């Protein structure tokens, strides 16, 4: 049965009847609008490019065409299916592929490549249009290709005939562009024609068969055609690839053999040229005198045997002093008018030997070069001197030969002949040498180059003939000649590869074409007949299928129902939740595996029993009544309930019960589904615990504290008994944490938490409020005596020594107490007032407790106000430094300054440090202030130095918190480096109490600073608890006598004695002693009398701004009070 598919362009069938369009797959239908046409054009172009790239992998070297060209079959099938309106897709795809190939093979300039690609695209488009028109006319295409006649016409018209168009146009375009030799036209045309025909034979039938909607008759045929195409492509590809490999190997062997012969002959010719010059040198060494005619005959014979030589010459080597004698002898030997001269007539130098050309053969027509001094030419002199120094043949780089004989290479051999020293010289014209070398070989398609890689760029190339772009065949040889290395390279051009390609390649292409055509045609005919038979069988069996369809449907429904039942049983048994089914009388009918796993009861143990037998007895009967009511009204109940396992254990479960009704709405069963939620409930309880308990101490955290405090307040309001709140803060805990580490601090917090818990009543709540702060809530306790007694016990308990990580600590605490309702009736006020009382206890010296009073609130508010304003002052630069000079006690000269911080408050004016430094220390701001003071003091000191003022050290007070920080030394080094100040101009003042807080860390920090060059002064000496043993451990440079001793030394004998002792101690330890707070002349006289070296106080100068201090730092400044006082004699 022959059929044709109607396409948009309206095919005309020569036989058969049209088959309606729906027999085509959706993608194979022609477009019905412009958008569809454009889409198919784009798809055709992309498919053409992709299949073209695949086909090019089989191209015979170095062919532009390939023996299998899939795009030809692709475009033929799609033009038949989609209509000729999509021809632009063929042109675009072909143009893109050939443009890429043209660039890859560098067939010419860009314009030429584009024109060739366009011409080939036109040929491919014409091939597709011609083939489609012929096939629609004579084969009623698109066709099923199921008869031998249709298949034969399809292969003949669409394959063999239409393919001649593209092959002819492409071959002519490549020849016209110069990318293809005329001699290669026939072979290229054949390859192109075979490739296009093969594409039509293999690809087009596959696509046409695949375009049909598959049915029982055509499905097997599509598979057979696809297998045929795959087999043909595989066999063809393997055969062609093997042919390509064999061809490439054979051509490579031929090329290598030819190149080796040429390279060997070049070596021989160079040796012959060098030998000729050596022979000429031997001739001169053996001759007493050589006449001109004798030289000509001998040189002519050598030149005949060495075709690479242009001329031979004898060049004399004449010392400057022998020039005249050499010229006379030459004239006496018949060379009339002979004289040594330069070729250009320029004067010759007289400071080196002359190198005149004595004899030359053959002579240069129209020019007498005898007597020309070759030494006047730098290249010639360099060559001849190199040959003379080496004592053997040397060659020059490419240079201009004398006598305008063109470019060449000059070779020279030094000679010490009886008639005088000189050189045997020859000239090689490389073009002449290579022409003679290559005349015996077939040079077609070969490119040659002879270079000297080490020569200057302008002399690098000696010879070049032809060029090969990206050649895969090349021969490289190196020749040592006259002290130089010549590189010889031979490359095969595409013309060489085409000229040496054998007829086996063409025969292979034709064989693959015949094989594919016969195999494809045979399979198409065979499968076409089978398809028609299958169609007939399908018609006969359709009626039987229709009759059996009802029976099959019934059987299928029954099987499906059985499968559903099996699936439901499997789901019921394997579902993760426990399931129990009861009948209308509440008797258990069935349970699943999960039920047994959760409860421990097997199905046979509970079947027929009422579910109430499994109840735990925890719930009120009203709950079960509510469940029954919900099931009756809504048909479902969900909720959390307690169950009982077989072993008697109670467990929580999440239960869902649903009622099952029949068609009449009567309840027939109940289904209960439940899961064990024991783990979830435990997790919830754990999360609740973690949310309310401090993880470090296991005490209630601030959230649970708020709840307990609120409960205590509400209880106090109901009962009228009141309640109390204690705020407990660990004294100096931050110092412990910073100096000994967080592990020690955490351990101390845990220990104190346990001590507090043991000290209070069971009804009291001890909570960790945060950091080192604890809060104790005491319901029904407001009597001051009871609270004071409890506070004392807490202080005693906290102060007990504790050993942690080899450290023995004696902590203390400060406690603030607030009562409800006297100090507040809400949690916020009670907390705030207890906190204020705690700060009052700290201000009183720590390790104490205080009850809240209204005055405390005022002090707390003032503290918070100063803290907030101080933070703003740091951010807005309100802090300034004043400097109090330190004077030599005897000369009155300024020997140092101490930096003292001041606060320039925008409303209150200048505030002294005594008002805000305690707040800074308590709030932790002291560290930030300390960093700023060090940096600013370094900057100001460097500024004074830059102005040429007296260079004195600046003293800066270092707080205890800063001293015990691990990074203190690094921060101070950074400040010095940023401001460019040497370390010796900075002095740090440390108080005794700060040193004694942690002697080990202080000693380590001060040693690092001392090693940097920073000076260390011990401030307020005498007020602390240091000992001489401790003092010797620190690298100190000065002691500062505290002002409290200086103030009363005139009236208090004890203070005077302390001052004498401190001064004597300082001298004994080799330290400077600086007395602070000197305000009277009597104090000054006493201090000078006891040899105190330095004075600081209002008697000489108060603390001043930097600009006023600059006046005192003038080099000649002396304090005016000093000269008026008597200087003691020692």
Short mmCIF file of N, CA and C in Angstrom, two decimals, residues 575-710:
data_model
loop_
_atom_site.label_atom_id
_atom_site.label_comp_id
_atom_site.label_asym_id
_atom_site.label_seq_id
_atom_site.Cartn_x
_atom_site.Cartn_y
_atom_site.Cartn_z
N UNK A 575 1.93 0.21 58.85
CA UNK A 575 1.91 1.64 59.14
C UNK A 575 2.63 1.90 60.47
N UNK A 576 3.27 3.01 60.61
CA UNK A 576 4.08 3.29 61.80
C UNK A 576 3.28 3.56 63.04
N UNK A 577 2.00 3.92 62.93
CA UNK A 577 1.16 4.21 64.10
C UNK A 577 0.30 2.99 64.43
N UNK A 578 0.05 2.86 65.73
CA UNK A 578 -0.79 1.74 66.19
C UNK A 578 -2.23 1.96 65.72
N UNK A 579 -2.84 0.89 65.23
CA UNK A 579 -4.22 0.97 64.73
C UNK A 579 -5.04 -0.14 65.37
N UNK A 580 -6.25 0.24 65.81
CA UNK A 580 -7.18 -0.71 66.43
C UNK A 580 -8.56 -0.48 65.83
N UNK A 581 -9.21 -1.56 65.40
CA UNK A 581 -10.55 -1.48 64.80
C UNK A 581 -11.53 -2.22 65.70
N UNK A 582 -12.65 -1.53 66.02
CA UNK A 582 -13.70 -2.15 66.85
C UNK A 582 -15.00 -2.19 66.05
N UNK A 583 -15.85 -3.08 66.42
CA UNK A 583 -17.14 -3.15 65.75
C UNK A 583 -18.14 -2.21 66.43
N UNK A 584 -19.41 -2.30 66.01
CA UNK A 584 -20.43 -1.38 66.55
C UNK A 584 -20.68 -1.60 68.03
N UNK A 585 -20.34 -2.79 68.55
CA UNK A 585 -20.53 -3.09 69.96
C UNK A 585 -19.26 -2.85 70.77
N UNK A 586 -18.34 -2.13 70.23
CA UNK A 586 -17.07 -1.78 70.89
C UNK A 586 -16.24 -3.00 71.25
N UNK A 587 -16.28 -4.02 70.42
CA UNK A 587 -15.39 -5.16 70.60
C UNK A 587 -14.23 -5.04 69.58
N UNK A 588 -13.05 -5.32 70.06
CA UNK A 588 -11.87 -5.20 69.20
C UNK A 588 -11.92 -6.26 68.12
N UNK A 589 -11.81 -5.81 66.87
CA UNK A 589 -11.84 -6.73 65.72
C UNK A 589 -10.44 -7.04 65.23
N UNK A 590 -9.60 -6.00 65.14
CA UNK A 590 -8.26 -6.21 64.58
C UNK A 590 -7.32 -5.13 65.10
N UNK A 591 -6.04 -5.51 65.23
CA UNK A 591 -4.97 -4.54 65.55
C UNK A 591 -3.80 -4.83 64.63
N UNK A 592 -2.94 -3.84 64.47
CA UNK A 592 -1.79 -4.05 63.59
C UNK A 592 -0.51 -4.30 64.38
N UNK A 593 0.60 -4.43 63.64
CA UNK A 593 1.88 -4.76 64.26
C UNK A 593 2.34 -3.65 65.20
N UNK A 594 2.15 -2.37 64.81
CA UNK A 594 2.59 -1.25 65.64
C UNK A 594 1.85 -1.26 66.99
N UNK A 595 0.58 -1.69 67.00
CA UNK A 595 -0.17 -1.79 68.24
C UNK A 595 0.52 -2.76 69.20
N UNK A 596 0.94 -3.90 68.69
CA UNK A 596 1.63 -4.88 69.53
C UNK A 596 2.95 -4.34 70.04
N UNK A 597 3.70 -3.64 69.16
CA UNK A 597 5.00 -3.09 69.56
C UNK A 597 4.86 -2.05 70.66
N UNK A 598 3.79 -1.24 70.63
CA UNK A 598 3.63 -0.17 71.62
C UNK A 598 3.05 -0.69 72.92
N UNK A 599 1.98 -1.52 72.83
CA UNK A 599 1.27 -1.93 74.05
C UNK A 599 1.80 -3.25 74.62
N UNK A 600 2.38 -4.07 73.78
CA UNK A 600 2.84 -5.39 74.23
C UNK A 600 1.80 -6.48 74.06
N UNK A 601 0.54 -6.13 73.65
CA UNK A 601 -0.53 -7.09 73.47
C UNK A 601 -0.52 -7.62 72.04
N UNK A 602 -0.62 -8.98 71.89
CA UNK A 602 -0.80 -9.57 70.58
C UNK A 602 -2.27 -9.45 70.18
N UNK A 603 -2.55 -9.66 68.89
CA UNK A 603 -3.92 -9.52 68.42
C UNK A 603 -4.83 -10.56 69.05
N UNK A 604 -4.34 -11.79 69.22
CA UNK A 604 -5.21 -12.83 69.79
C UNK A 604 -5.50 -12.57 71.26
N UNK A 605 -4.72 -11.72 71.93
CA UNK A 605 -4.94 -11.42 73.33
C UNK A 605 -6.00 -10.34 73.54
N UNK A 606 -6.27 -9.54 72.52
CA UNK A 606 -7.23 -8.44 72.69
C UNK A 606 -8.45 -8.58 71.79
N UNK A 607 -8.41 -9.48 70.81
CA UNK A 607 -9.56 -9.60 69.92
C UNK A 607 -10.80 -10.01 70.70
N UNK A 608 -11.90 -9.26 70.50
CA UNK A 608 -13.18 -9.53 71.18
C UNK A 608 -13.33 -8.79 72.50
N UNK A 609 -12.24 -8.13 72.99
CA UNK A 609 -12.31 -7.43 74.27
C UNK A 609 -12.72 -5.97 74.03
N UNK A 610 -13.26 -5.33 75.09
CA UNK A 610 -13.61 -3.91 75.02
C UNK A 610 -12.35 -3.08 75.27
N UNK A 611 -12.13 -2.00 74.52
CA UNK A 611 -10.93 -1.19 74.71
C UNK A 611 -10.78 -0.64 76.12
N UNK A 612 -11.88 -0.59 76.92
CA UNK A 612 -11.77 -0.07 78.29
C UNK A 612 -10.86 -0.95 79.13
N UNK A 613 -10.69 -2.21 78.71
CA UNK A 613 -9.82 -3.11 79.46
C UNK A 613 -8.36 -2.66 79.38
N UNK A 614 -8.03 -1.78 78.40
CA UNK A 614 -6.65 -1.31 78.24
C UNK A 614 -6.44 0.06 78.88
N UNK A 615 -7.47 0.62 79.55
CA UNK A 615 -7.35 1.94 80.15
C UNK A 615 -6.44 1.89 81.36
N UNK A 616 -5.81 3.04 81.67
CA UNK A 616 -4.86 3.10 82.79
C UNK A 616 -5.53 3.55 84.08
N UNK A 617 -6.72 4.11 84.03
CA UNK A 617 -7.41 4.55 85.22
C UNK A 617 -7.07 5.94 85.67
N UNK A 618 -6.29 6.66 84.88
CA UNK A 618 -5.89 8.02 85.27
C UNK A 618 -6.99 9.03 85.01
N UNK A 619 -7.85 8.77 84.03
CA UNK A 619 -8.79 9.79 83.56
C UNK A 619 -10.16 9.65 84.22
N UNK A 620 -10.82 10.77 84.31
CA UNK A 620 -12.15 10.84 84.87
C UNK A 620 -13.14 10.23 83.88
N UNK A 621 -14.19 9.56 84.33
CA UNK A 621 -15.18 9.00 83.39
C UNK A 621 -15.81 10.04 82.49
N UNK A 622 -15.77 11.29 82.91
CA UNK A 622 -16.35 12.34 82.08
C UNK A 622 -15.61 12.47 80.76
N UNK A 623 -14.29 12.16 80.77
CA UNK A 623 -13.51 12.24 79.52
C UNK A 623 -14.04 11.23 78.51
N UNK A 624 -14.28 10.00 78.96
CA UNK A 624 -14.76 8.97 78.04
C UNK A 624 -16.17 9.30 77.55
N UNK A 625 -16.97 9.92 78.39
CA UNK A 625 -18.30 10.34 77.96
C UNK A 625 -18.20 11.41 76.89
N UNK A 626 -17.24 12.31 77.05
CA UNK A 626 -17.03 13.37 76.05
C UNK A 626 -16.58 12.77 74.72
N UNK A 627 -15.72 11.75 74.79
CA UNK A 627 -15.26 11.09 73.56
C UNK A 627 -16.44 10.48 72.82
N UNK A 628 -17.31 9.76 73.53
CA UNK A 628 -18.46 9.14 72.89
C UNK A 628 -19.38 10.19 72.30
N UNK A 629 -19.55 11.31 72.99
CA UNK A 629 -20.41 12.37 72.48
C UNK A 629 -19.85 12.97 71.19
N UNK A 630 -18.53 13.20 71.17
CA UNK A 630 -17.88 13.75 69.97
C UNK A 630 -18.02 12.79 68.79
N UNK A 631 -17.84 11.51 69.04
CA UNK A 631 -17.96 10.52 67.95
C UNK A 631 -19.40 10.48 67.42
N UNK A 632 -20.37 10.62 68.30
CA UNK A 632 -21.76 10.57 67.86
C UNK A 632 -22.12 11.81 67.05
N UNK A 633 -21.61 12.98 67.46
CA UNK A 633 -21.98 14.22 66.77
C UNK A 633 -21.10 14.51 65.55
N UNK A 634 -19.78 14.34 65.69
CA UNK A 634 -18.86 14.74 64.62
C UNK A 634 -18.21 13.55 63.91
N UNK A 635 -18.27 12.39 64.52
CA UNK A 635 -17.69 11.20 63.89
C UNK A 635 -16.19 11.09 64.08
N UNK A 636 -15.58 11.97 64.88
CA UNK A 636 -14.14 11.92 65.06
C UNK A 636 -13.78 12.58 66.37
N UNK A 637 -12.72 12.07 67.02
CA UNK A 637 -12.18 12.70 68.23
C UNK A 637 -10.66 12.57 68.20
N UNK A 638 -9.97 13.67 68.57
CA UNK A 638 -8.50 13.65 68.64
C UNK A 638 -8.08 14.27 69.96
N UNK A 639 -7.01 13.73 70.55
CA UNK A 639 -6.51 14.32 71.78
C UNK A 639 -5.41 13.48 72.39
N UNK A 640 -4.82 14.06 73.47
CA UNK A 640 -3.74 13.40 74.20
C UNK A 640 -4.35 12.65 75.37
N UNK A 641 -3.92 11.41 75.57
CA UNK A 641 -4.53 10.56 76.59
C UNK A 641 -3.45 9.62 77.11
N UNK A 642 -3.66 9.06 78.33
CA UNK A 642 -2.71 8.11 78.89
C UNK A 642 -3.18 6.69 78.63
N UNK A 643 -2.25 5.82 78.28
CA UNK A 643 -2.55 4.42 78.04
C UNK A 643 -1.73 3.54 78.97
N UNK A 644 -2.02 2.25 78.91
CA UNK A 644 -1.32 1.29 79.76
C UNK A 644 -0.79 0.15 78.90
N UNK A 645 0.49 -0.19 79.15
CA UNK A 645 1.09 -1.30 78.42
C UNK A 645 0.77 -2.62 79.14
N UNK A 646 1.11 -3.70 78.49
CA UNK A 646 0.85 -5.02 79.07
C UNK A 646 1.60 -5.20 80.38
N UNK A 647 2.81 -4.57 80.49
CA UNK A 647 3.61 -4.69 81.70
C UNK A 647 3.16 -3.74 82.81
N UNK A 648 2.05 -3.01 82.58
CA UNK A 648 1.52 -2.11 83.59
C UNK A 648 2.06 -0.70 83.51
N UNK A 649 3.02 -0.45 82.66
CA UNK A 649 3.60 0.89 82.54
C UNK A 649 2.60 1.84 81.89
N UNK A 650 2.47 3.07 82.45
CA UNK A 650 1.63 4.09 81.86
C UNK A 650 2.46 4.93 80.90
N UNK A 651 1.86 5.35 79.79
CA UNK A 651 2.60 6.14 78.80
C UNK A 651 1.63 7.10 78.13
N UNK A 652 2.11 8.26 77.69
CA UNK A 652 1.23 9.21 76.99
C UNK A 652 1.10 8.82 75.53
N UNK A 653 -0.06 9.04 74.97
CA UNK A 653 -0.28 8.73 73.55
C UNK A 653 -1.15 9.82 72.93
N UNK A 654 -0.92 9.99 71.61
CA UNK A 654 -1.78 10.88 70.84
C UNK A 654 -2.76 10.00 70.08
N UNK A 655 -4.09 10.17 70.37
CA UNK A 655 -5.11 9.25 69.91
C UNK A 655 -6.07 9.96 68.97
N UNK A 656 -6.41 9.26 67.87
CA UNK A 656 -7.41 9.75 66.93
C UNK A 656 -8.40 8.62 66.68
N UNK A 657 -9.72 8.88 66.95
CA UNK A 657 -10.76 7.87 66.76
C UNK A 657 -11.75 8.39 65.72
N UNK A 658 -12.09 7.55 64.74
CA UNK A 658 -13.05 7.92 63.71
C UNK A 658 -14.13 6.84 63.60
N UNK A 659 -15.35 7.29 63.36
CA UNK A 659 -16.47 6.37 63.19
C UNK A 659 -16.63 6.03 61.72
N UNK A 660 -16.91 4.74 61.39
CA UNK A 660 -17.13 4.28 60.02
C UNK A 660 -18.61 3.95 59.88
N UNK A 661 -19.26 4.55 58.87
CA UNK A 661 -20.70 4.37 58.67
C UNK A 661 -20.96 3.65 57.36
N UNK A 662 -22.10 2.94 57.30
CA UNK A 662 -22.48 2.28 56.05
C UNK A 662 -23.29 3.25 55.20
N UNK A 663 -23.82 2.75 54.09
CA UNK A 663 -24.55 3.61 53.17
C UNK A 663 -25.77 4.25 53.83
N UNK A 664 -26.31 3.58 54.85
CA UNK A 664 -27.50 4.12 55.52
C UNK A 664 -27.14 5.09 56.64
N UNK A 665 -25.85 5.29 56.86
CA UNK A 665 -25.41 6.22 57.90
C UNK A 665 -25.27 5.59 59.26
N UNK A 666 -25.39 4.26 59.34
CA UNK A 666 -25.28 3.58 60.62
C UNK A 666 -23.81 3.27 60.89
N UNK A 667 -23.40 3.47 62.17
CA UNK A 667 -22.01 3.20 62.55
C UNK A 667 -21.79 1.69 62.56
N UNK A 668 -20.81 1.24 61.83
CA UNK A 668 -20.47 -0.19 61.76
C UNK A 668 -19.17 -0.50 62.49
N UNK A 669 -18.22 0.46 62.49
CA UNK A 669 -16.93 0.22 63.12
C UNK A 669 -16.37 1.54 63.65
N UNK A 670 -15.39 1.42 64.53
CA UNK A 670 -14.58 2.55 64.95
C UNK A 670 -13.11 2.21 64.67
N UNK A 671 -12.36 3.20 64.16
CA UNK A 671 -10.92 3.02 63.89
C UNK A 671 -10.17 3.98 64.80
N UNK A 672 -9.30 3.42 65.64
CA UNK A 672 -8.47 4.23 66.55
C UNK A 672 -7.01 4.13 66.10
N UNK A 673 -6.41 5.27 65.91
CA UNK A 673 -5.00 5.34 65.52
C UNK A 673 -4.27 6.15 66.58
N UNK A 674 -3.20 5.59 67.15
CA UNK A 674 -2.49 6.33 68.19
C UNK A 674 -0.99 6.08 68.08
N UNK A 675 -0.22 6.98 68.70
CA UNK A 675 1.24 6.86 68.70
C UNK A 675 1.76 7.16 70.09
N UNK A 676 2.89 6.55 70.43
CA UNK A 676 3.55 6.74 71.72
C UNK A 676 4.32 8.06 71.67
N UNK A 677 3.95 9.01 72.55
CA UNK A 677 4.60 10.33 72.54
C UNK A 677 5.47 10.53 73.77
N UNK A 678 5.96 9.42 74.35
CA UNK A 678 6.77 9.53 75.56
C UNK A 678 8.03 10.34 75.30
N UNK A 679 8.71 10.06 74.22
CA UNK A 679 9.96 10.78 73.93
C UNK A 679 9.68 12.26 73.69
N UNK A 680 8.60 12.58 72.99
CA UNK A 680 8.29 13.99 72.73
C UNK A 680 8.00 14.72 74.03
N UNK A 681 7.24 14.07 74.95
CA UNK A 681 6.94 14.72 76.21
C UNK A 681 8.20 14.94 77.04
N UNK A 682 9.12 13.95 76.99
CA UNK A 682 10.38 14.12 77.73
C UNK A 682 11.20 15.26 77.14
N UNK A 683 11.19 15.36 75.82
CA UNK A 683 11.93 16.44 75.17
C UNK A 683 11.33 17.80 75.54
N UNK A 684 10.01 17.86 75.60
CA UNK A 684 9.36 19.13 75.96
C UNK A 684 9.72 19.54 77.38
N UNK A 685 9.72 18.53 78.29
CA UNK A 685 10.08 18.85 79.67
C UNK A 685 11.53 19.30 79.76
N UNK A 686 12.42 18.66 78.97
CA UNK A 686 13.83 19.06 78.96
C UNK A 686 13.98 20.47 78.41
N UNK A 687 13.27 20.81 77.36
CA UNK A 687 13.35 22.15 76.79
C UNK A 687 12.84 23.19 77.78
N UNK A 688 11.74 22.82 78.51
CA UNK A 688 11.22 23.75 79.51
C UNK A 688 12.25 23.97 80.62
N UNK A 689 12.95 22.88 81.01
CA UNK A 689 13.99 23.00 82.04
C UNK A 689 15.12 23.90 81.56
N UNK A 690 15.59 23.69 80.32
CA UNK A 690 16.69 24.50 79.78
C UNK A 690 16.28 25.95 79.61
N UNK A 691 15.00 26.19 79.34
CA UNK A 691 14.55 27.56 79.14
C UNK A 691 14.46 28.32 80.46
N UNK A 692 14.40 27.60 81.63
CA UNK A 692 14.19 28.25 82.91
C UNK A 692 15.38 28.14 83.85
N UNK A 693 16.41 27.38 83.46
CA UNK A 693 17.53 27.11 84.36
C UNK A 693 18.82 27.59 83.72
N UNK A 694 19.69 28.17 84.51
CA UNK A 694 21.00 28.60 84.05
C UNK A 694 21.88 27.37 83.81
N UNK A 695 22.48 27.27 82.62
CA UNK A 695 23.22 26.07 82.25
C UNK A 695 24.49 25.90 83.06
N UNK A 696 25.09 26.98 83.56
CA UNK A 696 26.36 26.87 84.29
C UNK A 696 26.13 26.44 85.74
N UNK A 697 25.16 27.05 86.40
CA UNK A 697 24.99 26.80 87.85
C UNK A 697 23.79 25.93 88.19
N UNK A 698 22.96 25.63 87.22
CA UNK A 698 21.70 24.89 87.45
C UNK A 698 20.76 25.63 88.38
N UNK A 699 20.95 26.93 88.53
CA UNK A 699 20.02 27.76 89.27
C UNK A 699 18.95 28.29 88.32
N UNK A 700 17.80 28.70 88.83
CA UNK A 700 16.82 29.38 87.96
C UNK A 700 17.47 30.59 87.28
N UNK A 701 17.14 30.76 85.98
CA UNK A 701 17.68 31.91 85.27
C UNK A 701 16.75 33.11 85.47
N UNK A 702 17.05 34.19 84.78
CA UNK A 702 16.30 35.43 85.01
C UNK A 702 14.84 35.30 84.60
N UNK A 703 14.53 34.39 83.65
CA UNK A 703 13.13 34.23 83.25
C UNK A 703 12.33 33.53 84.34
N UNK A 704 12.88 32.45 84.91
CA UNK A 704 12.20 31.77 86.01
C UNK A 704 12.21 32.66 87.26
N UNK A 705 13.30 33.42 87.43
CA UNK A 705 13.36 34.37 88.55
C UNK A 705 12.20 35.36 88.50
N UNK A 706 11.93 35.90 87.31
CA UNK A 706 10.84 36.86 87.19
C UNK A 706 9.51 36.23 87.60
N UNK A 707 9.33 34.96 87.23
CA UNK A 707 8.08 34.29 87.60
C UNK A 707 8.01 34.07 89.12
N UNK A 708 9.10 33.59 89.72
CA UNK A 708 9.11 33.34 91.17
C UNK A 708 8.92 34.65 91.95
N UNK A 709 9.58 35.72 91.47
CA UNK A 709 9.44 37.00 92.17
C UNK A 709 8.01 37.52 92.09
N UNK A 710 7.40 37.37 90.91
CA UNK A 710 6.02 37.81 90.77
C UNK A 710 5.09 37.01 91.68
#
